[in-house]
Tab-separated table of C-alpha atoms in Angstrom:
chain	number	residue	atom	x	y	z
A	1148	UNK	CA	43.955	129.693	-73.027
A	1149	UNK	CA	41.466	131.725	-72.553
A	1150	UNK	CA	40.448	131.895	-76.581
A	1151	UNK	CA	40.728	127.374	-76.587
A	1152	UNK	CA	38.583	127.433	-73.720
A	1153	UNK	CA	36.167	129.986	-75.141
A	1154	UNK	CA	36.330	127.785	-78.828
A	1155	UNK	CA	35.034	124.634	-76.189
A	1156	UNK	CA	32.790	126.744	-74.524
A	1157	UNK	CA	30.666	126.728	-78.454
A	1158	UNK	CA	30.188	122.685	-77.673
A	1159	UNK	CA	28.225	123.291	-74.583
A	1160	UNK	CA	26.520	126.819	-75.202
A	1161	UNK	CA	23.101	124.776	-76.762
A	1162	UNK	CA	22.831	122.999	-73.316
A	1163	UNK	CA	23.304	126.081	-71.705
A	1164	UNK	CA	20.308	127.703	-73.771
A	1165	UNK	CA	18.205	124.774	-72.615
A	1166	UNK	CA	18.507	125.551	-69.224
A	1167	UNK	CA	17.929	129.124	-69.480
A	1168	UNK	CA	14.795	128.498	-71.543
A	1169	UNK	CA	13.860	126.252	-68.511
A	1170	UNK	CA	14.116	129.152	-66.235
A	1171	UNK	CA	12.897	131.994	-68.439
A	1172	UNK	CA	9.987	130.491	-69.707
A	1173	UNK	CA	7.288	130.099	-67.297
A	1174	UNK	CA	3.474	130.237	-66.679
A	1175	UNK	CA	1.494	130.665	-69.727
A	1176	UNK	CA	4.295	130.889	-71.728
A	1177	UNK	CA	5.309	127.516	-70.999
A	1178	UNK	CA	3.790	126.540	-74.502
A	1179	UNK	CA	6.208	128.632	-76.304
A	1180	UNK	CA	9.591	126.212	-75.036
A	1181	UNK	CA	9.516	123.964	-78.322
A	1182	UNK	CA	9.207	127.272	-80.550
A	1183	UNK	CA	12.267	128.805	-78.874
A	1184	UNK	CA	14.369	126.034	-78.948
A	1185	UNK	CA	13.213	125.534	-82.867
A	1186	UNK	CA	13.997	129.070	-83.421
A	1187	UNK	CA	17.685	128.566	-81.409
A	1188	UNK	CA	18.578	125.675	-83.847
A	1189	UNK	CA	17.427	127.246	-86.903
A	1190	UNK	CA	19.742	130.383	-86.240
A	1191	UNK	CA	22.692	128.629	-84.959
A	1192	UNK	CA	24.576	129.261	-87.585
A	1193	UNK	CA	24.138	133.186	-86.988
A	1194	UNK	CA	23.811	133.197	-83.382
A	1195	UNK	CA	27.133	130.980	-82.743
A	1196	UNK	CA	28.984	133.947	-83.907
A	1197	UNK	CA	27.881	136.458	-81.719
A	1198	UNK	CA	28.107	133.614	-78.699
A	1199	UNK	CA	31.951	133.267	-79.252
A	1200	UNK	CA	32.289	137.152	-79.900
A	1201	UNK	CA	30.294	138.197	-76.150
A	1202	UNK	CA	32.184	134.744	-74.316
A	1203	UNK	CA	35.382	135.902	-75.201
A	1204	UNK	CA	34.733	139.729	-74.399
A	1205	UNK	CA	33.330	138.698	-71.427
A	1206	UNK	CA	36.390	136.753	-70.454
A	1207	UNK	CA	38.309	139.501	-71.271
A	1208	UNK	CA	37.215	141.804	-69.126
A	1209	UNK	CA	37.319	139.248	-66.335
A	1210	UNK	CA	40.949	138.069	-66.804
A	1211	UNK	CA	42.036	141.187	-67.500
A	1212	UNK	CA	40.623	143.474	-65.172
A	1213	UNK	CA	41.187	140.912	-62.001
A	1214	UNK	CA	44.906	140.654	-63.442
A	1215	UNK	CA	45.760	144.455	-63.525
A	1216	UNK	CA	44.415	144.500	-59.872
A	1217	UNK	CA	46.181	141.696	-58.600
A	1218	UNK	CA	49.621	143.115	-59.685
A	1219	UNK	CA	48.705	146.501	-58.679
A	1220	UNK	CA	47.866	145.052	-55.152
A	1221	UNK	CA	50.613	142.851	-55.331
A	1222	UNK	CA	53.220	145.766	-55.950
A	1223	UNK	CA	51.884	148.079	-53.152
A	1224	UNK	CA	51.859	144.976	-50.623
A	1225	UNK	CA	55.711	143.507	-51.702
A	1226	UNK	CA	56.956	147.155	-51.079
A	1227	UNK	CA	55.384	147.642	-47.508
A	1228	UNK	CA	56.645	143.575	-46.734
A	1229	UNK	CA	60.096	144.532	-48.336
A	1230	UNK	CA	60.634	147.943	-46.441
A	1231	UNK	CA	58.525	146.782	-43.278
A	1232	UNK	CA	56.354	150.367	-42.402
A	1233	UNK	CA	55.480	153.688	-43.467
A	1234	UNK	CA	58.688	155.291	-42.650
A	1235	UNK	CA	61.796	153.257	-42.275
A	1236	UNK	CA	64.891	154.666	-41.312
A	1237	UNK	CA	68.037	152.658	-41.937
A	1238	UNK	CA	71.579	153.493	-40.770
A	1239	UNK	CA	74.397	153.418	-43.013
A	1240	UNK	CA	76.608	150.450	-41.232
A	1241	UNK	CA	77.055	148.549	-38.651
A	1242	UNK	CA	79.972	151.081	-37.569
A	1243	UNK	CA	77.742	153.668	-37.799
A	1244	UNK	CA	74.190	151.901	-36.188
A	1245	UNK	CA	71.256	154.307	-34.853
A	1246	UNK	CA	71.085	155.090	-30.972
A	1247	UNK	CA	67.718	154.149	-28.971
A	1248	UNK	CA	68.137	157.456	-26.823
A	1249	UNK	CA	68.379	159.446	-30.156
A	1250	UNK	CA	65.574	157.050	-31.244
A	1251	UNK	CA	63.374	157.718	-28.324
A	1252	UNK	CA	64.281	161.544	-27.822
A	1253	UNK	CA	63.353	161.847	-32.107
A	1254	UNK	CA	60.202	159.809	-31.387
A	1255	UNK	CA	59.246	162.172	-28.307
A	1256	UNK	CA	59.459	165.204	-29.874
A	1257	UNK	CA	57.436	163.539	-33.187
A	1258	UNK	CA	54.429	162.381	-30.821
A	1259	UNK	CA	53.900	165.646	-28.568
A	1260	UNK	CA	52.294	167.035	-31.086
A	1261	UNK	CA	49.031	166.766	-30.767
A	1262	UNK	CA	47.981	166.714	-34.215
A	1263	UNK	CA	51.084	164.125	-35.155
A	1264	UNK	CA	50.444	161.980	-38.183
A	1265	UNK	CA	52.172	159.309	-36.654
A	1266	UNK	CA	50.499	156.197	-34.690
A	1267	UNK	CA	53.242	153.908	-33.324
A	1268	UNK	CA	57.166	153.428	-33.818
A	1269	UNK	CA	59.408	150.660	-32.946
A	1270	UNK	CA	62.928	149.819	-34.057
A	1271	UNK	CA	65.305	146.627	-35.199
A	1272	UNK	CA	68.838	145.629	-33.858
A	1273	UNK	CA	71.215	144.162	-36.304
A	1274	UNK	CA	71.344	140.678	-36.890
A	1275	UNK	CA	73.819	139.313	-33.552
A	1276	UNK	CA	76.077	137.416	-36.421
A	1277	UNK	CA	77.267	141.287	-37.267
A	1278	UNK	CA	78.267	142.186	-34.183
A	1279	UNK	CA	82.107	141.439	-32.491
A	1280	UNK	CA	83.419	138.510	-34.011
A	1281	UNK	CA	80.146	136.159	-34.305
A	1282	UNK	CA	80.907	133.673	-37.088
A	1283	UNK	CA	78.125	131.189	-37.539
A	1284	UNK	CA	74.559	131.258	-35.760
A	1285	UNK	CA	72.394	127.875	-35.868
A	1286	UNK	CA	68.790	126.215	-34.685
A	1287	UNK	CA	69.336	122.926	-33.679
A	1288	UNK	CA	66.299	120.898	-32.084
A	1289	UNK	CA	67.413	119.396	-28.880
A	1290	UNK	CA	65.509	116.595	-28.820
A	1291	UNK	CA	66.190	112.428	-29.901
A	1292	UNK	CA	63.450	109.771	-30.719
A	1293	UNK	CA	62.432	107.226	-28.385
A	1294	UNK	CA	59.308	104.688	-28.809
A	1295	UNK	CA	56.414	105.541	-26.035
A	1296	UNK	CA	52.556	103.286	-25.852
A	1297	UNK	CA	49.352	105.527	-27.311
A	1298	UNK	CA	48.411	105.654	-24.033
A	1299	UNK	CA	51.102	107.484	-22.415
A	1300	UNK	CA	49.778	110.974	-23.191
A	1301	UNK	CA	46.584	109.882	-20.710
A	1302	UNK	CA	48.800	108.675	-17.689
A	1303	UNK	CA	51.054	111.452	-17.780
A	1304	UNK	CA	50.756	115.382	-16.516
A	1305	UNK	CA	53.430	117.200	-17.577
A	1306	UNK	CA	53.288	119.352	-20.465
A	1307	UNK	CA	55.572	117.868	-23.566
A	1308	UNK	CA	57.524	120.662	-25.458
A	1309	UNK	CA	59.762	120.630	-28.274
A	1310	UNK	CA	63.290	122.858	-27.385
A	1311	UNK	CA	65.390	124.472	-29.685
A	1312	UNK	CA	68.720	124.717	-29.491
A	1313	UNK	CA	70.561	128.286	-30.045
A	1314	UNK	CA	74.366	127.809	-30.903
A	1315	UNK	CA	76.460	130.888	-31.396
A	1316	UNK	CA	80.159	130.438	-32.517
A	1317	UNK	CA	82.345	133.596	-31.729
A	1318	UNK	CA	85.707	133.396	-33.199
A	1319	UNK	CA	89.092	135.553	-32.044
A	1320	UNK	CA	90.451	136.221	-35.370
A	1321	UNK	CA	94.008	137.337	-34.063
A	1322	UNK	CA	94.481	134.289	-32.038
A	1323	UNK	CA	92.730	131.804	-33.968
A	1324	UNK	CA	90.653	130.870	-30.896
A	1325	UNK	CA	86.371	130.121	-31.134
A	1326	UNK	CA	83.733	129.574	-28.597
A	1327	UNK	CA	80.671	127.833	-28.405
A	1328	UNK	CA	77.931	128.861	-26.662
A	1329	UNK	CA	74.167	127.108	-26.811
A	1330	UNK	CA	71.271	128.751	-25.146
A	1331	UNK	CA	67.872	126.388	-25.511
A	1332	UNK	CA	64.634	128.689	-26.645
A	1333	UNK	CA	61.125	127.762	-26.643
A	1334	UNK	CA	59.421	128.977	-29.850
A	1335	UNK	CA	56.444	130.613	-28.980
A	1336	UNK	CA	55.017	130.994	-32.324
A	1337	UNK	CA	56.289	130.507	-36.062
A	1338	UNK	CA	56.363	133.497	-38.391
A	1339	UNK	CA	55.249	132.530	-41.645
A	1340	UNK	CA	55.830	135.997	-42.962
A	1341	UNK	CA	57.058	139.377	-41.633
A	1342	UNK	CA	57.503	142.977	-43.144
A	1343	UNK	CA	60.869	143.855	-42.906
A	1344	UNK	CA	61.997	140.285	-41.912
A	1345	UNK	CA	63.610	137.371	-43.523
A	1346	UNK	CA	61.501	133.939	-42.176
A	1347	UNK	CA	59.945	131.648	-43.613
A	1348	UNK	CA	58.399	127.762	-42.067
A	1349	UNK	CA	60.822	127.050	-39.787
A	1350	UNK	CA	60.694	122.961	-41.556
A	1351	UNK	CA	61.082	124.532	-44.645
A	1352	UNK	CA	63.399	127.618	-44.628
A	1353	UNK	CA	64.521	127.763	-41.090
A	1354	UNK	CA	68.005	128.006	-42.386
A	1355	UNK	CA	68.877	131.503	-42.841
A	1356	UNK	CA	66.021	133.109	-41.016
A	1357	UNK	CA	65.785	135.330	-38.633
A	1358	UNK	CA	64.967	134.120	-34.751
A	1359	UNK	CA	62.981	137.192	-33.138
A	1360	UNK	CA	63.785	137.491	-29.559
A	1361	UNK	CA	62.819	140.076	-27.121
A	1362	UNK	CA	65.026	143.242	-26.262
A	1363	UNK	CA	65.718	142.088	-22.713
A	1364	UNK	CA	67.079	139.026	-24.184
A	1365	UNK	CA	68.830	140.063	-27.086
A	1366	UNK	CA	70.713	142.363	-24.241
A	1367	UNK	CA	71.403	139.477	-22.050
A	1368	UNK	CA	72.677	137.147	-25.042
A	1369	UNK	CA	75.135	139.959	-26.336
A	1370	UNK	CA	75.800	140.639	-22.703
A	1371	UNK	CA	77.284	137.184	-22.271
A	1372	UNK	CA	79.002	137.105	-25.728
A	1373	UNK	CA	81.130	139.935	-24.613
A	1374	UNK	CA	81.591	138.070	-21.287
A	1375	UNK	CA	82.994	135.458	-22.655
A	1376	UNK	CA	85.046	136.638	-25.209
A	1377	UNK	CA	86.830	139.236	-22.535
A	1378	UNK	CA	87.276	135.974	-20.743
A	1379	UNK	CA	88.940	134.460	-23.572
A	1380	UNK	CA	91.167	137.163	-23.547
A	1381	UNK	CA	92.152	137.394	-19.990
A	1382	UNK	CA	92.914	133.467	-20.138
A	1383	UNK	CA	95.062	133.559	-22.961
A	1384	UNK	CA	96.628	136.502	-21.857
A	1385	UNK	CA	97.649	134.597	-19.085
A	1386	UNK	CA	98.942	131.343	-21.104
A	1387	UNK	CA	101.279	132.958	-23.245
A	1388	UNK	CA	103.360	135.213	-21.029
A	1389	UNK	CA	107.239	135.016	-21.241
A	1390	UNK	CA	107.281	132.390	-18.657
A	1391	UNK	CA	105.403	130.134	-21.033
A	1392	UNK	CA	107.591	129.080	-23.289
A	1393	UNK	CA	106.595	125.753	-24.391
A	1394	UNK	CA	103.971	126.281	-27.006
A	1395	UNK	CA	102.826	122.755	-27.540
A	1396	UNK	CA	101.810	123.276	-23.330
A	1397	UNK	CA	100.337	126.600	-23.822
A	1398	UNK	CA	97.777	125.699	-26.673
A	1399	UNK	CA	97.010	122.209	-24.808
A	1400	UNK	CA	96.038	124.214	-21.745
A	1401	UNK	CA	94.052	126.810	-24.382
A	1402	UNK	CA	92.122	123.886	-25.522
A	1403	UNK	CA	90.889	122.693	-22.129
A	1404	UNK	CA	89.429	125.943	-21.614
A	1405	UNK	CA	86.261	126.484	-20.474
A	1406	UNK	CA	83.680	129.362	-18.867
A	1407	UNK	CA	82.040	128.947	-16.000
A	1408	UNK	CA	78.387	127.992	-16.046
A	1409	UNK	CA	77.704	130.434	-13.186
A	1410	UNK	CA	78.741	133.949	-14.670
A	1411	UNK	CA	79.129	137.096	-12.760
A	1412	UNK	CA	75.769	139.660	-12.522
A	1413	UNK	CA	76.729	141.132	-15.989
A	1414	UNK	CA	75.551	144.596	-17.245
A	1415	UNK	CA	73.351	144.893	-20.077
A	1416	UNK	CA	74.553	146.203	-23.476
A	1417	UNK	CA	72.170	148.078	-25.599
A	1418	UNK	CA	72.432	146.737	-28.982
A	1419	UNK	CA	73.236	148.773	-32.297
A	1420	UNK	CA	69.977	149.291	-34.103
A	1421	UNK	CA	69.667	149.146	-37.756
A	1422	UNK	CA	66.358	150.025	-38.428
A	1423	UNK	CA	62.881	152.707	-37.344
A	1424	UNK	CA	59.941	151.551	-37.866
A	1425	UNK	CA	57.109	154.659	-38.237
A	1426	UNK	CA	53.794	153.482	-38.913
A	1427	UNK	CA	51.514	156.727	-39.944
A	1428	UNK	CA	47.800	157.416	-40.267
A	1429	UNK	CA	46.143	156.256	-43.951
A	1430	UNK	CA	47.019	158.658	-46.669
A	1431	UNK	CA	49.151	161.231	-44.777
A	1432	UNK	CA	50.185	164.257	-46.932
A	1433	UNK	CA	53.731	164.312	-48.825
A	1434	UNK	CA	54.040	167.525	-46.862
A	1435	UNK	CA	52.970	165.698	-43.134
A	1436	UNK	CA	55.404	163.260	-44.121
A	1437	UNK	CA	58.694	165.430	-44.836
A	1438	UNK	CA	57.610	166.914	-41.796
A	1439	UNK	CA	58.145	163.824	-39.713
A	1440	UNK	CA	61.290	163.299	-41.397
A	1441	UNK	CA	62.759	166.652	-40.638
A	1442	UNK	CA	62.321	166.314	-37.248
A	1443	UNK	CA	63.222	162.573	-37.160
A	1444	UNK	CA	66.697	163.815	-38.755
A	1445	UNK	CA	67.452	166.406	-36.223
A	1446	UNK	CA	68.125	163.873	-33.492
A	1447	UNK	CA	69.407	160.761	-35.816
A	1448	UNK	CA	72.062	160.231	-37.758
A	1449	UNK	CA	72.131	162.700	-41.109
A	1450	UNK	CA	73.979	159.597	-42.896
A	1451	UNK	CA	70.604	156.745	-42.278
A	1452	UNK	CA	68.338	156.311	-45.638
A	1453	UNK	CA	64.529	157.391	-45.314
A	1454	UNK	CA	62.537	155.030	-46.798
A	1455	UNK	CA	58.772	156.272	-47.577
A	1456	UNK	CA	56.264	152.915	-48.376
A	1457	UNK	CA	53.723	155.761	-48.976
A	1458	UNK	CA	55.036	157.726	-51.272
A	1459	UNK	CA	55.879	154.546	-52.905
A	1460	UNK	CA	52.725	153.521	-53.591
A	1461	UNK	CA	51.849	156.664	-54.736
A	1462	UNK	CA	53.952	156.118	-57.854
A	1463	UNK	CA	53.133	152.697	-58.568
A	1464	UNK	CA	49.269	153.894	-58.217
A	1465	UNK	CA	50.014	156.365	-60.869
A	1466	UNK	CA	51.937	153.787	-63.393
A	1467	UNK	CA	48.856	151.347	-62.948
A	1468	UNK	CA	46.683	154.224	-63.393
A	1469	UNK	CA	47.841	153.781	-67.056
A	1470	UNK	CA	47.606	150.064	-67.643
A	1471	UNK	CA	44.093	150.491	-65.841
A	1472	UNK	CA	43.670	152.851	-68.750
A	1473	UNK	CA	44.405	150.682	-71.938
A	1474	UNK	CA	42.569	147.662	-69.902
A	1475	UNK	CA	39.543	150.036	-69.928
A	1476	UNK	CA	39.704	151.261	-73.149
A	1477	UNK	CA	40.297	147.921	-75.042
A	1478	UNK	CA	37.631	146.410	-72.807
A	1479	UNK	CA	35.548	149.205	-74.147
A	1480	UNK	CA	36.314	148.726	-77.770
A	1481	UNK	CA	35.310	144.983	-77.096
A	1482	UNK	CA	31.998	145.694	-75.255
A	1483	UNK	CA	31.064	148.216	-78.237
A	1484	UNK	CA	31.857	146.002	-81.184
A	1485	UNK	CA	29.885	142.915	-79.122
A	1486	UNK	CA	26.882	145.119	-79.077
A	1487	UNK	CA	26.708	145.731	-82.522
A	1488	UNK	CA	27.264	142.541	-83.551
A	1489	UNK	CA	24.001	141.147	-81.436
A	1490	UNK	CA	22.104	143.807	-82.273
A	1491	UNK	CA	23.007	143.141	-86.168
A	1492	UNK	CA	22.702	139.137	-85.439
A	1493	UNK	CA	18.683	139.637	-83.254
A	1494	UNK	CA	17.028	142.039	-85.638
A	1495	UNK	CA	18.397	139.757	-88.773
A	1496	UNK	CA	16.920	137.145	-86.854
A	1497	UNK	CA	13.845	138.635	-86.943
A	1498	UNK	CA	13.263	140.229	-90.102
A	1499	UNK	CA	14.742	137.450	-92.523
A	1500	UNK	CA	12.474	134.881	-90.602
A	1501	UNK	CA	9.112	137.220	-91.326
A	1502	UNK	CA	7.536	134.307	-92.841
A	1503	UNK	CA	7.442	132.311	-89.512
A	1504	UNK	CA	6.171	136.029	-87.880
A	1505	UNK	CA	2.740	135.620	-89.847
A	1506	UNK	CA	2.355	131.947	-89.816
A	1507	UNK	CA	2.749	132.045	-85.694
A	1508	UNK	CA	0.421	135.072	-85.781
A	1509	UNK	CA	-1.903	132.961	-88.370
A	1510	UNK	CA	-2.392	130.393	-85.703
A	1511	UNK	CA	-4.035	132.113	-83.146
A	1512	UNK	CA	-0.602	133.807	-81.446
A	1513	UNK	CA	-0.897	137.662	-80.888
A	1514	UNK	CA	1.566	139.915	-81.834
A	1515	UNK	CA	3.404	140.037	-78.439
A	1516	UNK	CA	3.460	136.623	-77.774
A	1517	UNK	CA	4.937	136.354	-81.034
A	1518	UNK	CA	7.496	139.252	-80.216
A	1519	UNK	CA	8.628	137.228	-76.774
A	1520	UNK	CA	9.503	133.984	-78.345
A	1521	UNK	CA	12.130	136.208	-79.744
A	1522	UNK	CA	12.923	137.875	-76.668
A	1523	UNK	CA	12.864	134.788	-75.175
A	1524	UNK	CA	15.504	133.288	-77.630
A	1525	UNK	CA	17.714	136.381	-77.510
A	1526	UNK	CA	17.816	136.461	-73.571
A	1527	UNK	CA	18.760	132.843	-73.465
A	1528	UNK	CA	21.624	132.920	-76.092
A	1529	UNK	CA	22.738	136.259	-74.143
A	1530	UNK	CA	22.477	134.716	-70.589
A	1531	UNK	CA	24.226	131.350	-71.755
A	1532	UNK	CA	27.422	133.348	-73.074
A	1533	UNK	CA	27.779	135.101	-69.975
A	1534	UNK	CA	27.668	131.943	-67.647
A	1535	UNK	CA	30.673	130.172	-70.292
A	1536	UNK	CA	32.790	134.129	-70.653
A	1537	UNK	CA	32.588	134.136	-66.753
A	1538	UNK	CA	33.057	130.622	-66.255
A	1539	UNK	CA	36.045	130.691	-68.506
A	1540	UNK	CA	37.415	134.218	-67.418
A	1541	UNK	CA	37.097	133.339	-63.487
A	1542	UNK	CA	38.538	130.034	-64.283
A	1543	UNK	CA	41.384	131.634	-66.137
A	1544	UNK	CA	42.092	134.342	-63.257
A	1545	UNK	CA	41.776	132.561	-60.735
A	1546	UNK	CA	44.177	129.648	-61.625
A	1547	UNK	CA	47.084	132.693	-62.209
A	1548	UNK	CA	46.506	134.110	-58.920
A	1549	UNK	CA	46.965	131.198	-57.045
A	1550	UNK	CA	49.895	130.347	-59.271
A	1551	UNK	CA	51.403	133.686	-58.117
A	1552	UNK	CA	50.175	133.589	-54.519
A	1553	UNK	CA	52.268	130.147	-54.160
A	1554	UNK	CA	55.425	131.971	-54.928
A	1555	UNK	CA	54.947	134.994	-52.615
A	1556	UNK	CA	53.254	133.276	-50.031
A	1557	UNK	CA	50.700	136.086	-50.019
A	1558	UNK	CA	47.256	134.703	-49.330
A	1559	UNK	CA	44.910	134.232	-51.496
A	1560	UNK	CA	42.643	137.573	-52.953
A	1561	UNK	CA	40.797	137.665	-55.890
A	1562	UNK	CA	39.704	141.276	-57.681
A	1563	UNK	CA	36.869	141.030	-59.626
A	1564	UNK	CA	36.181	143.961	-61.781
A	1565	UNK	CA	32.569	144.775	-60.942
A	1566	UNK	CA	32.116	147.931	-63.000
A	1567	UNK	CA	32.807	146.931	-65.887
A	1568	UNK	CA	31.809	143.615	-66.122
A	1569	UNK	CA	28.213	144.474	-64.510
A	1570	UNK	CA	28.038	147.107	-67.377
A	1571	UNK	CA	28.934	145.053	-70.118
A	1572	UNK	CA	25.915	141.949	-68.741
A	1573	UNK	CA	23.797	144.948	-67.970
A	1574	UNK	CA	24.032	146.453	-71.823
A	1575	UNK	CA	24.330	142.568	-73.139
A	1576	UNK	CA	20.521	141.803	-71.881
A	1577	UNK	CA	18.936	144.950	-72.787
A	1578	UNK	CA	20.599	144.889	-76.389
A	1579	UNK	CA	18.992	141.244	-76.813
A	1580	UNK	CA	15.425	142.596	-75.561
A	1581	UNK	CA	15.601	146.186	-77.046
A	1582	UNK	CA	17.013	144.362	-80.559
A	1583	UNK	CA	14.194	141.753	-80.599
A	1584	UNK	CA	11.367	143.806	-79.927
A	1585	UNK	CA	12.228	146.864	-82.008
A	1586	UNK	CA	13.140	144.755	-85.211
A	1587	UNK	CA	9.297	142.804	-84.462
A	1588	UNK	CA	7.568	146.477	-83.511
A	1589	UNK	CA	7.119	147.136	-87.771
A	1590	UNK	CA	5.639	143.713	-88.452
A	1591	UNK	CA	2.904	143.869	-85.270
A	1592	UNK	CA	0.990	146.810	-86.493
A	1593	UNK	CA	0.488	145.269	-90.357
A	1594	UNK	CA	-1.431	142.241	-91.336
A	1595	UNK	CA	-0.885	138.887	-91.068
A	1596	UNK	CA	-1.227	138.241	-95.180
A	1597	UNK	CA	1.053	141.235	-95.751
A	1598	UNK	CA	3.555	140.206	-93.319
A	1599	UNK	CA	3.670	136.336	-95.371
A	1600	UNK	CA	3.601	138.169	-98.533
A	1601	UNK	CA	6.934	139.876	-97.975
A	1602	UNK	CA	8.576	136.657	-95.686
A	1603	UNK	CA	7.511	134.917	-98.380
């Protein structure tokens, strides 16, 4: 794609050169515009090779530089999104969860140090579907469709909201009995992304995503579920005593059972904690991170797994350094080759057209005015190549960046390789100016007749 677009840009090169001629040649040098145009036309075959190589080099620098930078940042961002925080302690299983009491004691011990590297901490409970005998948790809209007039919103004074119905199905595997519990929920916000969470747009991917509630609400839901399970067990045991011998009547009576809407006061139950999230300060040394891990492990389960995001970032940065070195080496080689081609092209334009140089001086132009014509020609060519190469490189890199961010649902972030791009453009302009001046400086001090004789 890059080479194809560069070859297409060659057809627009003359138009860009004319634009820069009008932008560069001003003041007393306006009379040289037609001479610069004719010089570009006469040197088109030689300049076209230099322009093509410079455009390809700049496109390659922009494309590869931005893509390597995007990949390194994307890997690091995905690491933090997948893990959730700088340090994450994960319990081995639902049967061996982390304890809120142990977590609190551990973090109080860590935060008691005035020089602690920890900024904040939090924890996440296990998915409620993993608790007890819950088989299914689903969310459905608790609304119906009606027709209203357009002016209804102007007359009514109440606020209209869309409640959601959360359905929790509890199954007793031993007794082959299930209970459905319904909760009405009000959506406060919709998370498009959440580090360490499986979330998504509600309209597109609510199925299977997490509904985030407060700790108190989680405890209330869990307590109600456990109370319902307890009542089921009690009533099943009541109808399956030895006195009830008719299995049909027993099953019929069980199917007609329902839990009272007014439940008694239920003590809150602490949920099993799955993850402990620890937020650290920026760029914490490895020894300090290990010290925090040792303190936490002295209070919680030793079987818990610790994920160190900053350590993973250091590993990724070391790997991406190799790719960056590869990019810098090949980019530098491309720039050096491009500079040699430009230098040869500009010096050849002057040396092989000494007859033109002598004729221009013979009609009244000074030596420096004649040199400026060649400088304007070289600058117009180089600046046109910089514009076309930059547009191609930016277009391809931004397009690929949009494709990547579309699948990762990340915000569009473009990383421009400023150092090597500015260096290459600056050196290209310097080569255009010095190549034209140094090639013509020898003819400046010669007589007009001698210059015409050598050029002829």
